[in-house]
Coordinates of C-alpha atoms in Angstrom, one line a residue:
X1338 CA -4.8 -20.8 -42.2
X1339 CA -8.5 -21.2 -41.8
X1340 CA -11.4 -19.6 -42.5
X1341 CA -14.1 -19.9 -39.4
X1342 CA -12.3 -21.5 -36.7
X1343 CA -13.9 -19.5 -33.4
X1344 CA -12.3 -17.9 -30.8
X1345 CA -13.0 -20.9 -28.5
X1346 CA -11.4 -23.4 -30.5
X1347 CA -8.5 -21.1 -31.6
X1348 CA -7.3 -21.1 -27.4
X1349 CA -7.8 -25.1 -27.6
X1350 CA -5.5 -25.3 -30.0
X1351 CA -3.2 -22.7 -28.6
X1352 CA -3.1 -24.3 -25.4
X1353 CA -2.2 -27.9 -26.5
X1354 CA 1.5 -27.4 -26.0
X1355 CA 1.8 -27.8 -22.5
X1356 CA 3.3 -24.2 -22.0
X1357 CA 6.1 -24.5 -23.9
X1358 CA 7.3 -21.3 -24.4
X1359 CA 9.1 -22.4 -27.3
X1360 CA 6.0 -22.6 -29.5
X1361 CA 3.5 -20.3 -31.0
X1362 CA 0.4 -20.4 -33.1
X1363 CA -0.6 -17.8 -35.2
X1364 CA -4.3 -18.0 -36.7
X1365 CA -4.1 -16.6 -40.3
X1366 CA -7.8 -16.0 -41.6
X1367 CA -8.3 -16.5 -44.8
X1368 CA -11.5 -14.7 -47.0
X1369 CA -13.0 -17.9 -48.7
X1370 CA -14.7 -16.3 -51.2
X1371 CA -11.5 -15.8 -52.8
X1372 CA -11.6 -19.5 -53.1
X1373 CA -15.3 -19.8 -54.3
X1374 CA -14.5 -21.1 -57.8
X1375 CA -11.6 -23.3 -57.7
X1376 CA -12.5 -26.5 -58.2
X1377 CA -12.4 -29.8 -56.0
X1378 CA -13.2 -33.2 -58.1
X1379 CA -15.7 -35.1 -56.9
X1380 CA -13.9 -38.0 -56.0
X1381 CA -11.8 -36.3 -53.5
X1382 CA -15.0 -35.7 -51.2
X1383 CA -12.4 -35.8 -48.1
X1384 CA -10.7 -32.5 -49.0
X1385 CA -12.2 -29.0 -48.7
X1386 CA -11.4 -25.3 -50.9
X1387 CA -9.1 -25.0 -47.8
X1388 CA -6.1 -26.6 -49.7
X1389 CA -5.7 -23.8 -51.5
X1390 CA -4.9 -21.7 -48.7
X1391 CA -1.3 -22.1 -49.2
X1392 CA -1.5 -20.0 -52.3
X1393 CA -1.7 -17.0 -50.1
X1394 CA 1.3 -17.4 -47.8
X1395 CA 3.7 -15.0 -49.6
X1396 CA 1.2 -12.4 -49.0
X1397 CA 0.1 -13.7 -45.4
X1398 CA 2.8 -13.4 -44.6
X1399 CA 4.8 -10.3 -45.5
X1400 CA 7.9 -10.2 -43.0
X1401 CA 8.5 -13.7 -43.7
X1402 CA 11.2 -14.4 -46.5
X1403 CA 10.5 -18.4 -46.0
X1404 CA 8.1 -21.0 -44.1
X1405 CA 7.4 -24.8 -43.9
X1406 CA 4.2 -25.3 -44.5
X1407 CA 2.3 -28.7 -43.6
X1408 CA -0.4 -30.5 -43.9
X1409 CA -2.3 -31.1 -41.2
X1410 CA -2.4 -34.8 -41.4
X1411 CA 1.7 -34.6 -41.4
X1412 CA 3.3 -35.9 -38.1
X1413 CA 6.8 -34.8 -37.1
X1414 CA 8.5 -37.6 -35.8
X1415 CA 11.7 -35.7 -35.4
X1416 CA 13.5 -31.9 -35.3
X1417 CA 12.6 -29.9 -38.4
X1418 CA 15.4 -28.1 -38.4
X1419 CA 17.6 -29.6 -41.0
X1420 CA 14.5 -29.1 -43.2
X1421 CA 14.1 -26.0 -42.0
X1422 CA 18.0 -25.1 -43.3
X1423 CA 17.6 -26.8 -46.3
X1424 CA 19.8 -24.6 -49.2
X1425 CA 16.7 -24.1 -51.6
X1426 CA 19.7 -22.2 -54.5
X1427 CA 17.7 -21.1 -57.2
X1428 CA 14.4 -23.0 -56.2
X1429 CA 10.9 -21.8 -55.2
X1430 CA 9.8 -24.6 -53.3
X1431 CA 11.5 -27.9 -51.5
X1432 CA 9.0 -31.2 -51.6
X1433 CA 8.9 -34.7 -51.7
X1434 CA 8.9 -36.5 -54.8
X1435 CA 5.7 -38.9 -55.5
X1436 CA 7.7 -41.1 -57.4
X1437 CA 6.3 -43.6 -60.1
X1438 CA 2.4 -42.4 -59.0
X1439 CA 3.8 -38.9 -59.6
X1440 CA 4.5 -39.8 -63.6
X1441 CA 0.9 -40.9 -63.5
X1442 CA -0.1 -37.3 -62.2
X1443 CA 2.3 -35.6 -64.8
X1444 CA 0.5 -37.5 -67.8
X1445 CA -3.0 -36.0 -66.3
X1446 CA -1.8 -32.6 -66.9
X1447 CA 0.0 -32.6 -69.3
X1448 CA 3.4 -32.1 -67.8
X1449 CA 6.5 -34.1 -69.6
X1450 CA 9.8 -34.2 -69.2
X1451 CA 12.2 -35.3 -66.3
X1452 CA 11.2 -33.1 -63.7
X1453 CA 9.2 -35.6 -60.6
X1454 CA 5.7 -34.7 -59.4
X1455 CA 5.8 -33.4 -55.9
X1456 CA 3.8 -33.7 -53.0
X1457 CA 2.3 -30.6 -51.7
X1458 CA 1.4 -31.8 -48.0
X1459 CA 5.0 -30.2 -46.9
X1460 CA 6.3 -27.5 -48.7
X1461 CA 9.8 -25.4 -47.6
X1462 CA 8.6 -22.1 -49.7
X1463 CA 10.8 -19.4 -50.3
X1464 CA 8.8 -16.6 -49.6
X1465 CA 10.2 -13.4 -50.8
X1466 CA 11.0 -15.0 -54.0
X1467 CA 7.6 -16.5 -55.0
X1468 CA 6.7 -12.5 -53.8
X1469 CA 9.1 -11.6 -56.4
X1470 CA 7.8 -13.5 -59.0
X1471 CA 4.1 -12.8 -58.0
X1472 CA 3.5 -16.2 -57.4
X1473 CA -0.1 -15.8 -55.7
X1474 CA -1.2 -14.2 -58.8
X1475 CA 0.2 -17.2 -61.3
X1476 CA -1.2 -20.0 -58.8
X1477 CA -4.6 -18.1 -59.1
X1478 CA -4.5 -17.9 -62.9
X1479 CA -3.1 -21.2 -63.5
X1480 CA -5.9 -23.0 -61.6
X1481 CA -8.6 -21.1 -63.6
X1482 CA -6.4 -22.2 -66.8
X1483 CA -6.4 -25.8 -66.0
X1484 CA -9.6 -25.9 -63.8
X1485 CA -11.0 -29.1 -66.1
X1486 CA -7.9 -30.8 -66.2
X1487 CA -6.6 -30.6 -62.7
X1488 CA -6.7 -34.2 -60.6
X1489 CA -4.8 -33.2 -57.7
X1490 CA -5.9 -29.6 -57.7
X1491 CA -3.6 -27.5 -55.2
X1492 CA -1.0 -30.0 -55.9
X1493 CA -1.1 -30.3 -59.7
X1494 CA -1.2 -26.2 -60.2
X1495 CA 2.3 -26.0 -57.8
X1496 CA 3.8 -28.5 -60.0
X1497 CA 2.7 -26.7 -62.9
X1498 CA 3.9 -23.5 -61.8
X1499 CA 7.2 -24.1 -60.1
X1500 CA 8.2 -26.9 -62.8
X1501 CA 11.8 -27.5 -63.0
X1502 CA 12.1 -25.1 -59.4
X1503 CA 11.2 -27.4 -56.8
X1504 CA 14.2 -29.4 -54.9
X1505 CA 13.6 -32.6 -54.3
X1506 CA 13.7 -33.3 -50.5
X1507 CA 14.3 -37.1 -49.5
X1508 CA 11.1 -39.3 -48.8
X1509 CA 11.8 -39.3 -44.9
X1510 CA 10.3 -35.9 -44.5
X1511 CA 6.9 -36.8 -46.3
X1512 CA 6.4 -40.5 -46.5
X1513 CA 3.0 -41.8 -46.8
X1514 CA 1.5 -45.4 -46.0
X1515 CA -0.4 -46.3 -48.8
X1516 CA -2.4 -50.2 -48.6
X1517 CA -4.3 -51.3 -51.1
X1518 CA -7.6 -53.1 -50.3
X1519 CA -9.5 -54.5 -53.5

């Protein structure tokens, strides 16, 4: 998903596999003007309206009836497939619980109840049914809704949206390192 990487670069990245033929990458561009307005807090200077981007898969793509989307500062220290498997049942989305930060988040917004606060940096999305449930349109609406309140803006309006729909994957699959330097 990007929006201006060039032709150049594109084959750079294509070619990094060693000639695997086991691999393929598929450049999805994405209009960024329908990104224009969403909002990015100032204190997350390191992330761009490109975050958003996964908003659109459902309708990026069409034949697809599920994907694993990542960040792309997630490393894969292992085979994906078990994730890949995973039995979503009746959920949209499976994710990573942020734990005791995540009922920090949830207070931000507004959210209460017993449901966690997921991490949207690796997402199992069930494709055809967020298509079913027009799920583009109701990510786009709920960030215009909450575009004052949101912290964790990509993040906080898939929590929103899919609350109470998201299985809870175990932390192996997105753990973070977090230090903290006073």
């Amino acid at each position: 998903l990007h929006r201006d990487i060039t032709p150049a670069h594109q084959r750079l990245l294509t070619d990094w596999h060693g000639g695997r033929d086991d691999i393929t990458v598929v450049f999805h561009p994405v209009d960024a003007a329908l990104f224009a307005d969403f909002p990015i807090p100032p204190e997350l200077e390191h992330v761009t309206q490109e975050m958003y981007y996964r908003f659109l898969l459902p309708t990026l793509l069409p034949d697809e009836t599920r994907t694993i989307y990542s960040d792309v500062d997630v490393c894969c220290v292992g085979n994906i497939r078990p994730l890949w498997e995973t039995d979503l049942g009746d959920n949209v989305l499976a994710a990573v619980s942020e734990g005791a930060a995540g009922e920090f988040k949830k207070k931000l917004i507004g959210l209460e109840g017993p449901a966690p606060y997921f991490y949207s940096g690796l997402l199992v999305m069930d494709l055809a049914q967020m298509r079913r449930e027009d799920a583009v349109s109701r990510l786009f609406a709920t960030t215009a809704a909450y575009a004052q309140r949101i912290a964790w803006p990509d993040q906080d309006v898939l929590n929103i949206v899919f609350r109470n729909r998201i299985l809870p994957l175990g932390p192996a699959w997105d753990g973070i390192n977090v230090r903290y330097s006073p």
